[in-house]
Amino acid sequence: MPRIFLALTLEKDLNDRIIQIKKELKSGELVDANISWIKNNRHHLTVYFVGEMEPEQISQMCEDIGKINLTGISRSIDITAISFFPNEDSQLLSALVKPNSHLQGLHEEIKNIVVNIGLGSDLKAYRPHITLGRFKEKNRPQYEFQMFDESLNGKFKKLDVLESEFSDGKTEYSLLKSFEL
């Protein structure tokens, strides 16, 4: 069964700044780190990870998402820091996004749709982030990153329904449907 998640696609200028941050990390403090970096054209802000879904559930979810008024959602986000996600001991390196009422509201609407089509609710708090890469070793060295002096402000342009497939040590995403904002 396909593993499904919903994500916001970044506008080009914000994606370019994420690429620049990764370049600085690769040539700076993470120069010797063994990291599988997210492809530069694959950066996204995860709104909701659904998990495994039947094709008819995916269709129903997409139909229900199409009924949401997406035009009223603020498309601005603030990136506050580079850190590990979900905690300091994890392998995932991310740009942390400051939660706001628009992101939280969208997350809640998607969660309600998912619950209404018969899939369980995620009880974890929503913590928006943009994945930059994944450390390949479980026993990676410890790194400490600083919060940004000023948040990086940017925008996203659409809500995507994506299928995630893990193969040969890499995660690949396939776009199933997009919703313009």
CSV table of C-alpha atoms in Angstrom, one decimal:
chain,number,residue,atom,x,y,z
A,1,MET,CA,0.0,0.0,0.0
A,2,PRO,CA,1.3,3.5,-0.8
A,3,ARG,CA,2.5,5.7,2.1
A,4,ILE,CA,0.9,9.1,1.8
A,5,PHE,CA,1.7,12.5,3.1
A,6,LEU,CA,0.7,16.1,2.4
A,7,ALA,CA,3.2,18.9,2.0
A,8,LEU,CA,3.5,22.5,1.0
A,9,THR,CA,5.8,23.3,-1.9
A,10,LEU,CA,8.1,26.2,-1.4
A,11,GLU,CA,8.3,29.2,-3.7
A,12,LYS,CA,11.5,29.5,-5.6
A,13,ASP,CA,13.1,32.2,-3.6
A,14,LEU,CA,12.7,30.3,-0.3
A,15,ASN,CA,13.9,27.1,-1.9
A,16,ASP,CA,17.0,28.9,-3.1
A,17,ARG,CA,17.7,30.1,0.4
A,18,ILE,CA,17.3,26.5,1.7
A,19,ILE,CA,19.8,25.4,-1.0
A,20,GLN,CA,22.2,28.1,0.2
A,21,ILE,CA,21.9,27.0,3.8
A,22,LYS,CA,22.7,23.4,2.7
A,23,LYS,CA,25.8,24.6,0.8
A,24,GLU,CA,27.0,26.5,3.8
A,25,LEU,CA,26.5,23.4,6.1
A,26,LYS,CA,28.2,21.1,3.6
A,27,SER,CA,31.3,23.4,3.3
A,28,GLY,CA,31.3,24.3,7.0
A,29,GLU,CA,30.4,22.4,10.1
A,30,LEU,CA,29.1,19.3,8.3
A,31,VAL,CA,31.9,19.1,5.7
A,32,ASP,CA,32.9,15.6,6.9
A,33,ALA,CA,29.4,14.3,7.8
A,34,ASN,CA,27.9,11.3,6.1
A,35,ILE,CA,24.5,12.7,5.1
A,36,SER,CA,22.0,11.7,2.5
A,37,TRP,CA,20.8,15.2,1.4
A,38,ILE,CA,17.3,15.9,0.1
A,39,LYS,CA,17.4,16.8,-3.6
A,40,ASN,CA,17.3,20.6,-4.1
A,41,ASN,CA,14.0,20.3,-6.1
A,42,ARG,CA,12.3,18.2,-3.4
A,43,HIS,CA,12.2,20.5,-0.4
A,44,HIS,CA,8.8,20.7,1.2
A,45,LEU,CA,7.1,21.5,4.5
A,46,THR,CA,5.2,18.5,5.7
A,47,VAL,CA,1.6,19.3,6.8
A,48,TYR,CA,0.4,15.8,7.7
A,49,PHE,CA,1.9,12.3,7.3
A,50,VAL,CA,-1.0,9.9,6.8
A,51,GLY,CA,0.8,6.6,6.2
A,52,GLU,CA,-0.5,3.7,4.3
A,53,MET,CA,-3.7,4.2,2.4
A,54,GLU,CA,-5.9,2.3,0.0
A,55,PRO,CA,-6.4,3.9,-3.5
A,56,GLU,CA,-10.1,4.6,-2.7
A,57,GLN,CA,-9.1,6.3,0.5
A,58,ILE,CA,-6.6,8.5,-1.4
A,59,SER,CA,-9.3,9.5,-3.9
A,60,GLN,CA,-11.7,10.3,-1.1
A,61,MET,CA,-9.1,12.4,0.7
A,62,CYS,CA,-8.2,14.3,-2.4
A,63,GLU,CA,-11.9,15.0,-3.1
A,64,ASP,CA,-12.4,16.3,0.5
A,65,ILE,CA,-9.3,18.4,0.4
A,66,GLY,CA,-10.7,20.0,-2.8
A,67,LYS,CA,-13.6,21.3,-0.7
A,68,ILE,CA,-11.3,23.2,1.7
A,69,ASN,CA,-11.1,27.0,1.1
A,70,LEU,CA,-7.3,27.1,0.5
A,71,THR,CA,-7.3,30.7,-0.8
A,72,GLY,CA,-7.7,32.2,2.7
A,73,ILE,CA,-4.5,30.5,4.1
A,74,SER,CA,-1.5,32.8,4.7
A,75,ARG,CA,1.3,31.5,2.5
A,76,SER,CA,4.1,32.9,4.7
A,77,ILE,CA,6.4,30.9,6.9
A,78,ASP,CA,9.3,31.8,9.2
A,79,ILE,CA,12.3,29.5,9.5
A,80,THR,CA,13.9,29.9,12.9
A,81,ALA,CA,16.8,27.5,13.1
A,82,ILE,CA,18.6,24.4,11.7
A,83,SER,CA,18.3,21.5,14.1
A,84,PHE,CA,17.6,17.8,14.4
A,85,PHE,CA,14.1,16.5,14.2
A,86,PRO,CA,12.2,15.5,16.2
A,87,ASN,CA,14.9,15.8,18.9
A,88,GLU,CA,18.7,16.2,19.3
A,89,ASP,CA,19.3,12.4,19.1
A,90,SER,CA,17.6,11.9,15.7
A,91,GLN,CA,19.2,11.4,12.3
A,92,LEU,CA,17.0,13.9,10.5
A,93,LEU,CA,18.5,17.4,9.9
A,94,SER,CA,15.8,20.0,9.4
A,95,ALA,CA,15.0,23.7,9.0
A,96,LEU,CA,12.5,24.4,11.9
A,97,VAL,CA,9.5,26.4,10.9
A,98,LYS,CA,7.8,28.7,13.5
A,99,PRO,CA,4.2,27.3,14.0
A,100,ASN,CA,1.5,29.7,13.1
A,101,SER,CA,-2.3,29.6,13.2
A,102,HIS,CA,-2.6,29.1,9.4
A,103,LEU,CA,-0.3,26.0,9.4
A,104,GLN,CA,-2.0,24.6,12.5
A,105,GLY,CA,-5.4,25.2,11.0
A,106,LEU,CA,-4.5,23.4,7.7
A,107,HIS,CA,-3.0,20.5,9.7
A,108,GLU,CA,-6.2,20.2,11.7
A,109,GLU,CA,-8.4,20.3,8.6
A,110,ILE,CA,-6.3,17.6,7.0
A,111,LYS,CA,-6.4,15.5,10.2
A,112,ASN,CA,-10.2,15.7,10.3
A,113,ILE,CA,-10.4,14.6,6.7
A,114,VAL,CA,-8.1,11.6,7.4
A,115,VAL,CA,-10.1,10.6,10.5
A,116,ASN,CA,-13.4,10.9,8.6
A,117,ILE,CA,-12.2,8.4,5.9
A,118,GLY,CA,-11.4,5.9,8.6
A,119,LEU,CA,-7.7,6.4,9.4
A,120,GLY,CA,-6.5,7.0,12.9
A,121,SER,CA,-5.6,10.4,14.3
A,122,ASP,CA,-2.0,11.4,15.0
A,123,LEU,CA,-1.8,12.3,18.7
A,124,LYS,CA,1.6,14.1,18.4
A,125,ALA,CA,1.7,17.8,18.3
A,126,TYR,CA,2.3,19.3,14.9
A,127,ARG,CA,5.8,20.6,14.5
A,128,PRO,CA,6.4,22.1,11.1
A,129,HIS,CA,9.8,21.5,9.5
A,130,ILE,CA,11.6,21.2,6.2
A,131,THR,CA,13.9,18.2,6.0
A,132,LEU,CA,17.4,19.0,4.7
A,133,GLY,CA,19.0,15.5,5.0
A,134,ARG,CA,19.4,12.4,7.0
A,135,PHE,CA,22.6,11.2,8.7
A,136,LYS,CA,23.5,7.8,7.5
A,137,GLU,CA,25.2,6.7,10.7
A,138,LYS,CA,23.2,6.0,13.9
A,139,ASN,CA,26.3,7.1,16.0
A,140,ARG,CA,26.8,10.4,14.3
A,141,PRO,CA,28.9,13.1,16.0
A,142,GLN,CA,27.1,15.6,18.1
A,143,TYR,CA,26.5,19.0,16.4
A,144,GLU,CA,25.1,22.1,17.9
A,145,PHE,CA,23.3,24.7,15.7
A,146,GLN,CA,22.4,28.2,16.6
A,147,MET,CA,19.0,29.8,16.2
A,148,PHE,CA,18.9,32.4,13.4
A,149,ASP,CA,19.3,36.0,14.6
A,150,GLU,CA,16.4,36.8,12.3
A,151,SER,CA,13.9,34.4,11.0
A,152,LEU,CA,14.1,33.5,7.3
A,153,ASN,CA,10.7,34.5,5.9
A,154,GLY,CA,9.4,32.9,2.8
A,155,LYS,CA,6.3,31.5,1.1
A,156,PHE,CA,4.9,28.3,-0.2
A,157,LYS,CA,2.8,28.0,-3.4
A,158,LYS,CA,0.7,24.8,-3.3
A,159,LEU,CA,-0.4,21.8,-1.2
A,160,ASP,CA,0.7,18.5,-2.6
A,161,VAL,CA,-0.4,14.9,-2.0
A,162,LEU,CA,2.7,12.8,-2.2
A,163,GLU,CA,3.5,9.1,-2.1
A,164,SER,CA,6.7,8.1,-0.3
A,165,GLU,CA,8.7,5.1,-1.2
A,166,PHE,CA,11.9,3.9,0.6
A,167,SER,CA,14.2,1.9,-1.6
A,168,ASP,CA,17.9,1.2,-1.6
A,169,GLY,CA,18.5,3.5,1.4
A,170,LYS,CA,16.8,6.5,-0.3
A,171,THR,CA,13.3,8.0,0.0
A,172,GLU,CA,11.6,8.9,-3.3
A,173,TYR,CA,8.5,11.0,-3.6
A,174,SER,CA,5.8,10.8,-6.3
A,175,LEU,CA,3.3,13.6,-6.8
A,176,LEU,CA,-0.3,12.3,-6.8
A,177,LYS,CA,-2.2,15.6,-6.8
A,178,SER,CA,-1.6,19.3,-6.3
A,179,PHE,CA,-3.9,22.0,-4.9
A,180,GLU,CA,-3.2,25.6,-5.8
A,181,LEU,CA,-3.4,28.2,-3.0
